[in-house]
Structure formats: C-alpha cells, structure tokens
Short mmCIF file of C-alpha atoms in Angstrom, two decimals:
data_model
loop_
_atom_site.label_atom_id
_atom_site.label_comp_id
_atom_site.label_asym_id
_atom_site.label_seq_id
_atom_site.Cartn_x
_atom_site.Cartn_y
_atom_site.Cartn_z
CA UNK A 1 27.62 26.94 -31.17
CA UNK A 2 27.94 25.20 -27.52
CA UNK A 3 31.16 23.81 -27.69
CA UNK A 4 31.09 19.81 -26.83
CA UNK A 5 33.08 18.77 -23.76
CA UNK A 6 34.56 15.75 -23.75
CA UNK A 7 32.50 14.66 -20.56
CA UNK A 8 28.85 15.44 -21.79
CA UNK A 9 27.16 12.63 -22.67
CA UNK A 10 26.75 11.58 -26.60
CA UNK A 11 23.21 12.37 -28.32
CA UNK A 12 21.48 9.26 -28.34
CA UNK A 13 20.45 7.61 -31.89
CA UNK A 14 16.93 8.85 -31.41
CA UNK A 15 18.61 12.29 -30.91
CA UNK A 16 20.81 11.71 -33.79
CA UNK A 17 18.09 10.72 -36.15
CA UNK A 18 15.44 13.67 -35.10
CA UNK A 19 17.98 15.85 -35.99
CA UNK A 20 19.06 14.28 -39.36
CA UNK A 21 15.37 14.45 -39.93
CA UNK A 22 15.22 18.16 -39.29
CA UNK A 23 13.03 17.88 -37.10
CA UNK A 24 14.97 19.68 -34.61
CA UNK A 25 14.93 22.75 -37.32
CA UNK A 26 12.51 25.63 -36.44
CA UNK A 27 11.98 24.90 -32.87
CA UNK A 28 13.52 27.26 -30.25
CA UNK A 29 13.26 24.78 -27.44
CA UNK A 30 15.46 22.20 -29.33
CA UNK A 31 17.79 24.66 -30.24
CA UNK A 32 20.01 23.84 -27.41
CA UNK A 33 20.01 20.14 -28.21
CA UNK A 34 20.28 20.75 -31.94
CA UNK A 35 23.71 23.07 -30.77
CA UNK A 36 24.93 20.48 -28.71
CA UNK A 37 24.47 17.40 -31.22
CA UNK A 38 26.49 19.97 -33.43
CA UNK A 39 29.13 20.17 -31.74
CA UNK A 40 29.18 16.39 -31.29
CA UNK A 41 29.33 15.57 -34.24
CA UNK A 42 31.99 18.44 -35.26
CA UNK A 43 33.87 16.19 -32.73
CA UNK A 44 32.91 12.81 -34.38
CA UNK A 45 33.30 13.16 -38.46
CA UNK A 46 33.04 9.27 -38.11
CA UNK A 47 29.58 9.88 -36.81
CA UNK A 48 28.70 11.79 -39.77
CA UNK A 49 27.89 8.53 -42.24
CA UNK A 50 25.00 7.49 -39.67
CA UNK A 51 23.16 11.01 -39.75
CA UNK A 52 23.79 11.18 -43.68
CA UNK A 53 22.30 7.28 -43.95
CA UNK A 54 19.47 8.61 -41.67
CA UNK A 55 18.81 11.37 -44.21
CA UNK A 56 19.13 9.41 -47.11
CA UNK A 57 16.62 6.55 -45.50
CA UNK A 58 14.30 9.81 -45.05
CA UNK A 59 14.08 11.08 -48.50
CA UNK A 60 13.33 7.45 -49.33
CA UNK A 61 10.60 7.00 -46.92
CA UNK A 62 9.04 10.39 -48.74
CA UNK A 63 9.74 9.26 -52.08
CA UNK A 64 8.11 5.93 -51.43
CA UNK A 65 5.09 6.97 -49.43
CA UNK A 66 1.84 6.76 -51.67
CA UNK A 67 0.45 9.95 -52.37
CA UNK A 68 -2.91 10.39 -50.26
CA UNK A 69 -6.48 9.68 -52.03
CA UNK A 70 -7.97 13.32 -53.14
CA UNK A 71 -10.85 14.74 -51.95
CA UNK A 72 -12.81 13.56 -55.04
CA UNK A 73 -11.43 9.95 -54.69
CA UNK A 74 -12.90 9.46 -51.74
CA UNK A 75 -16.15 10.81 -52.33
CA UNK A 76 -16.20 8.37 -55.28
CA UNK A 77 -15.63 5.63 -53.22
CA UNK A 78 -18.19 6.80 -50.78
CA UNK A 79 -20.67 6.62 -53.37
CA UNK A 80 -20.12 3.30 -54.60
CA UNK A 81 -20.47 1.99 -51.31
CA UNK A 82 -23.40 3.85 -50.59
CA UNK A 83 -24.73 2.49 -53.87
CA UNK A 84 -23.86 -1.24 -53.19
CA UNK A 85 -26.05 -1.12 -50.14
CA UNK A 86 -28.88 0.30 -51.24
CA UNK A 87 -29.02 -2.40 -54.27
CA UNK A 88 -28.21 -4.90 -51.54
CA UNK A 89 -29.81 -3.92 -47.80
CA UNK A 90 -30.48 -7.31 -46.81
CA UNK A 91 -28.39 -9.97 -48.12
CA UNK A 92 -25.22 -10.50 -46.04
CA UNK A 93 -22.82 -9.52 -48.58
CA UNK A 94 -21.16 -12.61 -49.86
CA UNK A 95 -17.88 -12.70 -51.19
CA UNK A 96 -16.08 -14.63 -53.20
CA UNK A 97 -12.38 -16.43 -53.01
CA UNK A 98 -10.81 -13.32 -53.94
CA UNK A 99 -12.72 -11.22 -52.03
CA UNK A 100 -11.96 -12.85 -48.97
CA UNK A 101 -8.67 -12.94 -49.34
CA UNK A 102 -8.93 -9.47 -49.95
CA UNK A 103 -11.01 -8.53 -46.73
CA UNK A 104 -8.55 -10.35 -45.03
CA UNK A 105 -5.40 -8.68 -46.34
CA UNK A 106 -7.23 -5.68 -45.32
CA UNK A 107 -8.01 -6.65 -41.99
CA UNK A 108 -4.37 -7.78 -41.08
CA UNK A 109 -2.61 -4.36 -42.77
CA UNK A 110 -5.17 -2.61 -41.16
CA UNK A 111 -4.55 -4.17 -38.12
CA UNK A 112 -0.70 -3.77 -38.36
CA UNK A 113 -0.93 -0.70 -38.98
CA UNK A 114 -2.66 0.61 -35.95
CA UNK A 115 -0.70 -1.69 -34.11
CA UNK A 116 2.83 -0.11 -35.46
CA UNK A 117 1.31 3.47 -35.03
CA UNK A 118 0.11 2.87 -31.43
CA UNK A 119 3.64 1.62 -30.44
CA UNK A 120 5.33 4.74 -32.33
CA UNK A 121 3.10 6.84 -30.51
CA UNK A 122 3.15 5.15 -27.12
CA UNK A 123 6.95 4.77 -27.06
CA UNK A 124 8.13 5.99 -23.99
CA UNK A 125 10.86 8.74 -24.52
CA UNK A 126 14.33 7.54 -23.42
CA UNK A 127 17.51 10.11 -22.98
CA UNK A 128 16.90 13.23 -25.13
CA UNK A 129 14.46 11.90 -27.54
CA UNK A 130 12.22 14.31 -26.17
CA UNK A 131 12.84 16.46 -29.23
CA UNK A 132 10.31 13.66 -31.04
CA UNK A 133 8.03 13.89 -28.68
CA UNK A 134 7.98 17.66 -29.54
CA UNK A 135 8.32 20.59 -26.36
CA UNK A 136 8.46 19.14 -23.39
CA UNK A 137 5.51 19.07 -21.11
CA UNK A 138 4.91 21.06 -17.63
CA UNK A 139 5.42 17.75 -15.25
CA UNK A 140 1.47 17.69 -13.96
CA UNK A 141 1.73 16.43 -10.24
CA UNK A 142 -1.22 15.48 -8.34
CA UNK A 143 -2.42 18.34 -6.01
CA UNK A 144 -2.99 16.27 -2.78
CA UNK A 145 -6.74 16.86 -1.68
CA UNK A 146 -8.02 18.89 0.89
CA UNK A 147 -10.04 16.90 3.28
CA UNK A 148 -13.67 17.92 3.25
CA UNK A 149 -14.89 19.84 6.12
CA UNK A 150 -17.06 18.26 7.97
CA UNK A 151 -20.98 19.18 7.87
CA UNK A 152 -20.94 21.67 10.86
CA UNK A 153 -24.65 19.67 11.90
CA UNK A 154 -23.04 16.62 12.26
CA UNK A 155 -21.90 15.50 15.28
CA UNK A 156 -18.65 13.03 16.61
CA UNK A 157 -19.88 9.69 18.42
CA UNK A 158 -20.12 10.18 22.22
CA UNK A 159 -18.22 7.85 24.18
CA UNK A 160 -19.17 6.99 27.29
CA UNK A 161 -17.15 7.65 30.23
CA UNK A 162 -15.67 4.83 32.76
CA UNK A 163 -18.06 6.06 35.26
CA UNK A 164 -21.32 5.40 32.69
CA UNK A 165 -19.89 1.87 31.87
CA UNK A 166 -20.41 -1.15 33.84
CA UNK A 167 -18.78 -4.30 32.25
CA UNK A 168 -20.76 -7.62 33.73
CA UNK A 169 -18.96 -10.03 32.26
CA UNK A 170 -15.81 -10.63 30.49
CA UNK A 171 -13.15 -13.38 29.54
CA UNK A 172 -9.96 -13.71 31.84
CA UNK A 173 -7.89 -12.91 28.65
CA UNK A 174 -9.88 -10.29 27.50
CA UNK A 175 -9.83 -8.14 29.98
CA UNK A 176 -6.80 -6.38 28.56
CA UNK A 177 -8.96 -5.01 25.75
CA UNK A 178 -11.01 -2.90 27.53
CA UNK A 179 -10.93 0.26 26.30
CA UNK A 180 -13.39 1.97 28.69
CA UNK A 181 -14.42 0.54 31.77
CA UNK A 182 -13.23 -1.41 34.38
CA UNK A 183 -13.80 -5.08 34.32
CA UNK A 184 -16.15 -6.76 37.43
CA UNK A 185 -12.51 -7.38 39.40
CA UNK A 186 -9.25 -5.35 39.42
CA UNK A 187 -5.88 -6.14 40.38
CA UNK A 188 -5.28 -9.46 42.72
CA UNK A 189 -8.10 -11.35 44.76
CA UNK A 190 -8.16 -10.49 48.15
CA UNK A 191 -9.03 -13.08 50.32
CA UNK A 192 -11.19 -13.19 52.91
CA UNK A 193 -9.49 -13.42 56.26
CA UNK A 194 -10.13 -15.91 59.18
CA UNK A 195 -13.30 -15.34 61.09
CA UNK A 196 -14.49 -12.90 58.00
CA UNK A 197 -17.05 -16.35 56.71
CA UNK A 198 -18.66 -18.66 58.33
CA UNK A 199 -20.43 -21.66 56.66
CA UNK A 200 -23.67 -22.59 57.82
CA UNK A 201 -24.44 -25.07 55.43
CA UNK A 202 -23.20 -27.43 52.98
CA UNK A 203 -22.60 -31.52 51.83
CA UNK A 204 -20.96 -33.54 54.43
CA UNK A 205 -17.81 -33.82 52.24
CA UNK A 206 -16.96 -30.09 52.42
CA UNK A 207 -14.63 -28.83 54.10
CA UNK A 208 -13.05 -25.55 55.29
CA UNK A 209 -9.42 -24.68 54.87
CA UNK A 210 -8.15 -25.34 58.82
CA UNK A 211 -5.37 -22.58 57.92
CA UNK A 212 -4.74 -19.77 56.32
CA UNK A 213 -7.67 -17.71 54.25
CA UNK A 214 -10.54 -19.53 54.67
CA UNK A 215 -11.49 -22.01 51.40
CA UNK A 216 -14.18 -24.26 50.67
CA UNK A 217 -12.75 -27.44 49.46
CA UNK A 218 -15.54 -29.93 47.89
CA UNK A 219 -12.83 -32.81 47.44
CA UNK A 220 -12.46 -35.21 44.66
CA UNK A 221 -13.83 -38.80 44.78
CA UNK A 222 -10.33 -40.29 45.17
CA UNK A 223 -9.33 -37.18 47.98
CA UNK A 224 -11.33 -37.48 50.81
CA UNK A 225 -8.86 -36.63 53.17
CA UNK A 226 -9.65 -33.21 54.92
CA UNK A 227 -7.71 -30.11 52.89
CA UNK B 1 -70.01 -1.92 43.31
CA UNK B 2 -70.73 -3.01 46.91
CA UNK B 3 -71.02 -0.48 49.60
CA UNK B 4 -67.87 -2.02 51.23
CA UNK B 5 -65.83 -2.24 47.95
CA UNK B 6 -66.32 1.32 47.17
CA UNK B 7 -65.27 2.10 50.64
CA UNK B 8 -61.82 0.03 50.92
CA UNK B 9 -61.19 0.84 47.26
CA UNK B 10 -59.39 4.22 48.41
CA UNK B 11 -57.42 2.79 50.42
CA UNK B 12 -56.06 -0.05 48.59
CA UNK B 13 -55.04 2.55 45.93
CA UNK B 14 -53.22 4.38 48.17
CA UNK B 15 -51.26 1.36 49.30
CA UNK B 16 -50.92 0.12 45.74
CA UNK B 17 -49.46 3.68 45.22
CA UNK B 18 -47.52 3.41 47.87
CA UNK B 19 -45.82 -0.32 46.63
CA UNK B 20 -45.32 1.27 43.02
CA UNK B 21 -44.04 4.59 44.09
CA UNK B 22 -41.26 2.74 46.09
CA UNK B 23 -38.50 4.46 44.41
CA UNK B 24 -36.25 2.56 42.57
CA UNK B 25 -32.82 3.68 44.48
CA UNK B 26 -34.01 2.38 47.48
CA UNK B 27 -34.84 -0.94 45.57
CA UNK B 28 -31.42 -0.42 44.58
CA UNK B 29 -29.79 -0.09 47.82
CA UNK B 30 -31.32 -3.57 48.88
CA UNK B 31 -29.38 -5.39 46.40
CA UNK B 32 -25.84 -7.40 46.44
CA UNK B 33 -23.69 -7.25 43.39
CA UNK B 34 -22.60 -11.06 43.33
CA UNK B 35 -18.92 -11.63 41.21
CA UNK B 36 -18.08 -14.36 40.54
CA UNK B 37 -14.26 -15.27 39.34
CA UNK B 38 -13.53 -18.47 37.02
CA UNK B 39 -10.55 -20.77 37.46
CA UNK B 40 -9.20 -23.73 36.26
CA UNK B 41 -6.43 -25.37 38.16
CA UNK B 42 -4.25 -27.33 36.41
CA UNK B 43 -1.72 -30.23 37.17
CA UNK B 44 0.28 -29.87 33.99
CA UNK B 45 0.32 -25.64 32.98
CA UNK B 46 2.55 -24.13 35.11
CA UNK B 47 1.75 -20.58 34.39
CA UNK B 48 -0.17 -18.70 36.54
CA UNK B 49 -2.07 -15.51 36.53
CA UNK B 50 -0.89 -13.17 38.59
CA UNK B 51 -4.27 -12.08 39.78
CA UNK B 52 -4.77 -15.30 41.08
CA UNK B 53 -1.09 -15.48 43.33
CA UNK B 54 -3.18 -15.51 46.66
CA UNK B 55 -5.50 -18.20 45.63
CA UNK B 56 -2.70 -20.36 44.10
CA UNK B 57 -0.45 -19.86 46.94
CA UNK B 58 -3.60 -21.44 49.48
CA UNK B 59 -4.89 -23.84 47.25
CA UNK B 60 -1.44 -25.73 47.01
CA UNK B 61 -0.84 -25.73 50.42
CA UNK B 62 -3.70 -28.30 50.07
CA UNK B 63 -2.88 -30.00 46.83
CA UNK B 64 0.44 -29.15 45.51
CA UNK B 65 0.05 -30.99 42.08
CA UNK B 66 -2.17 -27.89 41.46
CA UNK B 67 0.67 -26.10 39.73
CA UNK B 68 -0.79 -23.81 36.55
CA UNK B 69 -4.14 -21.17 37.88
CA UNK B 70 -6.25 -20.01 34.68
CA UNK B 71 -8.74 -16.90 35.12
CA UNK B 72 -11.55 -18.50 32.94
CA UNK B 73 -14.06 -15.16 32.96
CA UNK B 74 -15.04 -12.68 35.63
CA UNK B 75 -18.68 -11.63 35.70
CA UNK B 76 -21.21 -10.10 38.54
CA UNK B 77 -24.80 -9.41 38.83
CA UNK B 78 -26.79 -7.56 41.17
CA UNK B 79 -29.25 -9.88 43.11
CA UNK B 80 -32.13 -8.88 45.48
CA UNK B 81 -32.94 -10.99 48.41
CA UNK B 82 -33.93 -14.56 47.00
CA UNK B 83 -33.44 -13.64 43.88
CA UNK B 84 -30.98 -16.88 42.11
CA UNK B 85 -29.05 -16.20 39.04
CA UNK B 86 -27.02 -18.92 37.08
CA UNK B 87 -23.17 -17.97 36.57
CA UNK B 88 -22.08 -19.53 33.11
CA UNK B 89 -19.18 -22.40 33.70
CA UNK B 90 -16.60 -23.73 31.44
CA UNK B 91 -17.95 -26.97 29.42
CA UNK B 92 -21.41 -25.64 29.73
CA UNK B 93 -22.05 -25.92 33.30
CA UNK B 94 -23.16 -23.26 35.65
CA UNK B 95 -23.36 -22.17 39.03
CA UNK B 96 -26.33 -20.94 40.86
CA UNK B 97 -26.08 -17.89 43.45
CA UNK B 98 -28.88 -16.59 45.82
CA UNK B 99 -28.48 -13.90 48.14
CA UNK B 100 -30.43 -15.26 51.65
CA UNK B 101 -30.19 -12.20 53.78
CA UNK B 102 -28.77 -8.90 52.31
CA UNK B 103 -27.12 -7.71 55.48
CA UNK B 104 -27.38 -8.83 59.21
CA UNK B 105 -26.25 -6.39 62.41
CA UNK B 106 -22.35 -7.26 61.87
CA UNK B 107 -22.77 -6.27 57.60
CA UNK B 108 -22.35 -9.71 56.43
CA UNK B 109 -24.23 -11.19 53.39
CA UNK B 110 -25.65 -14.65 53.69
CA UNK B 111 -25.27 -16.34 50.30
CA UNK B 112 -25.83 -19.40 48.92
CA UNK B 113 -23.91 -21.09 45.91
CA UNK B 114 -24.42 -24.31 43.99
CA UNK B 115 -21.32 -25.14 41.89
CA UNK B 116 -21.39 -28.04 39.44
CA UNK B 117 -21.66 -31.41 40.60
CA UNK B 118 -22.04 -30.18 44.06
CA UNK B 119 -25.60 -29.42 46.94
CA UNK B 120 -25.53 -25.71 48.13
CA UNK B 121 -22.89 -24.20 50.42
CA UNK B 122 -24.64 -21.59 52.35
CA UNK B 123 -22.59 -19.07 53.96
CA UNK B 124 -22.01 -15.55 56.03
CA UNK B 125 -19.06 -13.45 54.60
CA UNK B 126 -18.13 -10.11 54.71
CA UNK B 127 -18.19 -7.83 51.52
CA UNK B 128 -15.13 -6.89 49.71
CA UNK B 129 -13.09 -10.29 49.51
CA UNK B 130 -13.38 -13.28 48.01
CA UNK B 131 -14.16 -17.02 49.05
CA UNK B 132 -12.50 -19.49 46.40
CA UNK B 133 -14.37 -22.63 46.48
CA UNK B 134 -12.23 -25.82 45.37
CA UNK B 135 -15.07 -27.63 43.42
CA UNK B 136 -15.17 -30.90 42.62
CA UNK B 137 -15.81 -30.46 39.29
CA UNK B 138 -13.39 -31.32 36.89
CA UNK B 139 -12.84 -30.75 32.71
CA UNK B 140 -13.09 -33.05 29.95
CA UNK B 141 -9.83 -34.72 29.59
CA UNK B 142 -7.66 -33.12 27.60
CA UNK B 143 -3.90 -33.22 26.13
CA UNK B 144 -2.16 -29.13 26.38
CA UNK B 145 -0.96 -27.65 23.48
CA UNK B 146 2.84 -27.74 25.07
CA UNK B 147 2.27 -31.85 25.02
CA UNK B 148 1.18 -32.13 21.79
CA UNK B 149 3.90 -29.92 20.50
CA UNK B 150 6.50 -32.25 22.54
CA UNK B 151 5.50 -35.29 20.58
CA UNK B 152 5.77 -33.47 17.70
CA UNK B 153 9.21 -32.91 18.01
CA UNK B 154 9.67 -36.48 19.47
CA UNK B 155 8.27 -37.63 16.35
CA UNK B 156 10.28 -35.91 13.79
CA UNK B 157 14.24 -36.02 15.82
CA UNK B 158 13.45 -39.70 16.59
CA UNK B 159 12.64 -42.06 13.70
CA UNK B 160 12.63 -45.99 15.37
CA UNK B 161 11.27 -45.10 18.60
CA UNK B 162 9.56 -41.51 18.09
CA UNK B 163 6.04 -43.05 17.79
CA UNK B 164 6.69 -44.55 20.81
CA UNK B 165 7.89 -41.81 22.95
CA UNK B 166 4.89 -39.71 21.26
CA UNK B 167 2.52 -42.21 22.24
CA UNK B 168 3.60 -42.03 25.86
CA UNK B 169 3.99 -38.08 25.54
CA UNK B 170 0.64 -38.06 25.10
CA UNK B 171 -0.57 -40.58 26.88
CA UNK B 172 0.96 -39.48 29.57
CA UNK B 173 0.37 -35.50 28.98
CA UNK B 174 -3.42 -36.14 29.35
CA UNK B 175 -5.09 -34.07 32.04
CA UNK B 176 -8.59 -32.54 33.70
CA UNK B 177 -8.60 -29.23 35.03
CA UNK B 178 -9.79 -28.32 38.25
CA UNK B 179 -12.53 -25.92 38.46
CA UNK B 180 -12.36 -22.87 41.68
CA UNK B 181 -14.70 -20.27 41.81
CA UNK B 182 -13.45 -17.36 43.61
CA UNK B 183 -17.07 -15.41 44.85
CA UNK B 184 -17.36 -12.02 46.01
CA UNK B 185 -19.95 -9.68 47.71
CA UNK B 186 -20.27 -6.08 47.40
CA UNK B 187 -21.60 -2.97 48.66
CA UNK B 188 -23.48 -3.90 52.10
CA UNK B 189 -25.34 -1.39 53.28
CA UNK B 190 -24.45 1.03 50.99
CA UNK B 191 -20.96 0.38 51.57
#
C-alpha cells in the first residue's frame, strides 16, 4: 500500500465514488490511484460513511434498474409494428387522447434521456476522475505540416530591376512607396543658375526674378508689382 | 502603269525604306524628357518639403506670406520636336509643354509652357535644373484641416462665445493655394 502523506492532495469525490463503485478493481493502470485513495481513507475513517453511502446508492441503482427487453420481446414488438403498417400504409396514424399523451411522454423521456447520457459522457474529466473515463489516452498533438514543395516547373515572379523601370508619374507623397524604381526627380531641385535661361517669350505681366535663381513670376491680379 | 511611274517607283521605295528604316534609337536620341514638378504654395501650412528648400527659400524672397511648399506630383514625358503634351494640374487643370528646338550650338532646349490661366512662356534653358514658374493660378478656397480642428476645440473649451471665435477661426482660416511648377529638361544631346 502507498502510504498517504499528509501533503498529497485528497481523492476527489469522483475519485472517491469510482472507487466505491469498484470500478477501479481489475485495472492495473488505476492501481496506483486505487492504493493511494487507500491509504486516504485509512487516514480518514470519517471519510468512510461517504464511500459506504456511495456503495449502498450503487446496489440500489442495480436493484432498481429494469431488466432489459429479451431478444424475443423485441422481435414481438417488431412484428406488431410491422403489422400495424401494413394494415395501415396510408392513413397518417391518428391517435387518440391517450395516445398522445403517450407519444409525448415518450418523446420527452426519450429526449431526457439522451440529453442526461450525452452530458455523462461529454463531462469533461476534472482532478483524477480519469479512472471513469477508463486508461488514460496518449495526448494526440497536431504534427505541424510540412510545407509542400514547390512544383520544380513552376517558376517565382520576375521582378524587374531599377534599371528596367521608369516611373512617369507619381504623387509627391507617394513617392516613398516605391519599391523599385526611382521616381521622375530625386533628392532637392536644383535650380537653374543666372544666365543658364533666357525667356524669349511670354505675357506682358511676366516677369523674371531680378535676383537670385532665375523664376518666372506670372503675378496675381492684386500683385502687379515686379517680383 | 505609266512609263514614268514605273520608273520613279524604285526610287520612291527606296526613300520610303529609307524614312521607315530610320532606326528607332536615333528617333530616340532626338527627344527631351520634359518633368514637370507640382507645387502648391500656401499662406497658412507652414510645413515644407524639403525637396522644395531652394524653391521656397527664392519664392519668399518675393512674397513672404508664401510660408507652407506642397510637392503635388512629379511626372515627365519624353517629347520630340513640336510634339505638346498636357501635364495634369491640381483641380483639373493642366499645363501644356512643347519642345521648340531640341538643342541649339550652346546645348540648350527651347521650350514652351502654358500653365493655367496663363499665354505661353517660351524659353532657352539648360538641361539638368529646374525653372519654377510662380503661376497665377490659384486653388479653390479652402479652410486646412489644422483650422478646422482649432474651432473645434474653440467650440467645445468655450461655451458663450465658442461659436463666435469658431466662426472667425474659420472665417478667417480660409485660404487659396498658390500653384508653381518647377520644369526640367533632360538629356541634350545625349547628355
């Protein structure tokens, strides 16, 4: 017996009432938790009313469970089913007050019932109940996968080159996006220089700059004033 | 076919020939690439781009309410000898380059532009730098973002007299942008 320290952690009810149920018996890989809840409860006598009430509810839940339909039973019923709609294959089959009432007993046990058993089933372990949920499973992890080669015929997009890209046109604030190319003008304007232009002609109201870079200065209808 | 047609028929093939067969890199050579640089000048922005320092420095020696320089768009085309192309403007307008002469003895390029609102300015420059012309064009009046967001705030810190200071805000925050176009020539002669 694995002797129970007094800083393991207690079996959990579930634990507790798997192994009043024996269900814990027989199983090699519960053996360790069936030694441990042992010694437990060899520590805990007070603990020993709940397992014995746990047994005691489990005899009565045999006692009291119906005993299943036999094989000729059901075959029997089978029949008279099979008969009732061969006398009847068209009519919708009409029932009376009873009869529905009946159905819908049926229905809603039926439907409870799957209902309870689906949330037995689905019950998500919690502590050591594992032992109900019988030997533990292999944890299945997702194998990451492999990225598929690519076809050997298939080839990556070409990208063209600065030197086979000529951008036209492009917005002052765009031209931070460029990726490849250059746009139409890099880095600051350089100005042209004194005696680099020469205007030959243009509207009365235009004027050169008189000094400095040259500039063209078309002035406003309210600025006629030389620049 | 005429006696004479049959005999100058050779010939004008070979001088048709000779017109097609020109080859295209010499057709090449004989064109200007025309850029042309978009800017709004503005009396109430104070930012400027820093691509545009030289221009902004000049242009407010001449108008120093000119205080915020926007690069609208850059673009350039290559133009043959007469050949005009239209530059697309802010506000749908455009401006209309032709290249006159493609090169004279001292490698300048005679060019002629037509801004909006404006006759042609024809004009000898060398290749390689730009000529900003001041237009006389100017933008829809508008109120800038930084305005609108001042009466904003106006509006919500002062309750009595907010709407009022908004109102002048943005009254007073209205403004029309000044439209340069900064034009440049390149190669000439192959250079």
């Amino acid at each position: 017996m694995i002797a129970w320290r007094g800083d393991d952690p207690p079996p959990t009810p579930e634990q507790l009432a798997a192994y009043a149920d024996g269900e814990l018996d027989g199983r090699p890989e519960c053996a360790a938790l069936r030694q441990h809840i042992e010694a437990w409860l060899a520590h805990h006598p007070e603990a020993d009313a709940e397992v014995e009430a746990q047994r005691r509810l489990a005899q009565l839940w045999q006692a009291s469970s119906p005993p299943e339909p036999s094989e000729a039973a059901w075959n029997d019923v089978l029949a008279q089913l099979e008969q009732h709609a061969a006398t009847r294959p068209a009519a919708p089959a009409r029932l009376g007050l009873f009869g529905k009432r009946a159905l819908a007993a049926g229905v809603v046990a039926a439907s409870a019932a799957a209902v309870w058993l689906t949330l037995a089933w689905l019950k998500p372990p919690a502590g050591g109940e594992v032992a109900r949920q019988g030997p533990p499973r292999p944890e299945v992890r997702p194998q990451p996968v492999p990225p598929r080669p690519a076809p050997r015929d298939v080839e990556p997009f070409p990208v063209a080159t600065a030197d086979e890209v000529e951008i036209l046109s492009i917005q002052g604030a765009d031209t931070g996006t460029l990726v490849v190319g250059e746009p139409p003008v890099r880095g600051p304007l350089v100005l042209v220089a004194q005696g680099e232009v020469e205007v030959t002609r243009a509207e009365p109201e235009v004027r050169m700059g008189s000094a400095g870079p040259p500039m063209i200065w078309a002035p406003l209808a309210n600025e006629r004033d030389d620049p | 076919m005429p006696v004479f047609a049959s005999r100058r028929l050779p010939g004008f093939l070979v001088l048709l020939a000779g017109l097609l067969g020109t080859p295209a890199a010499a057709q090449e050579a004989k064109k200007v690439k025309v850029t042309v640089v978009v800017i709004l000048a503005s009396e109430r922005a104070h930012e400027t781009d820093p691509r545009l320092k030289c221009i902004a420095d000049e242009v407010r020696k001449h108008d120093p309410n000119l205080c915020g320089f926007t690069l609208v768009s850059m673009a350039c085309k290559s133009l043959a000898v007469d050949e005009k192309a239209a530059f697309p403007l802010p506000e749908d307008t455009r401006a209309e380059v032709v290249v006159h002469c493609c090169g004279d003895k001292r490698k300048r390029v005679c060019l002629g532009v037509t801004p909006p609102l404006q006759g042609e300015i024809v004009y000898r420059t060398v290749c390689g730098k730009f000529l900003p012309i001041v237009t006389r064009y100017q933008t829809q009046e508008r109120i800038p973002p930084r305005v609108v967001v001042q009466a904003l705030g106006a509006l919500a810190t002062l309750r009595s007299s907010g709407s009022l200071l908004a109102g002048a805000l943005l009254w007073d925050g209205r403004a029309r942008d000044r439209l340069i176009l900064a034009i440049r020539v390149q190669p000439c002669n192959g250079k």
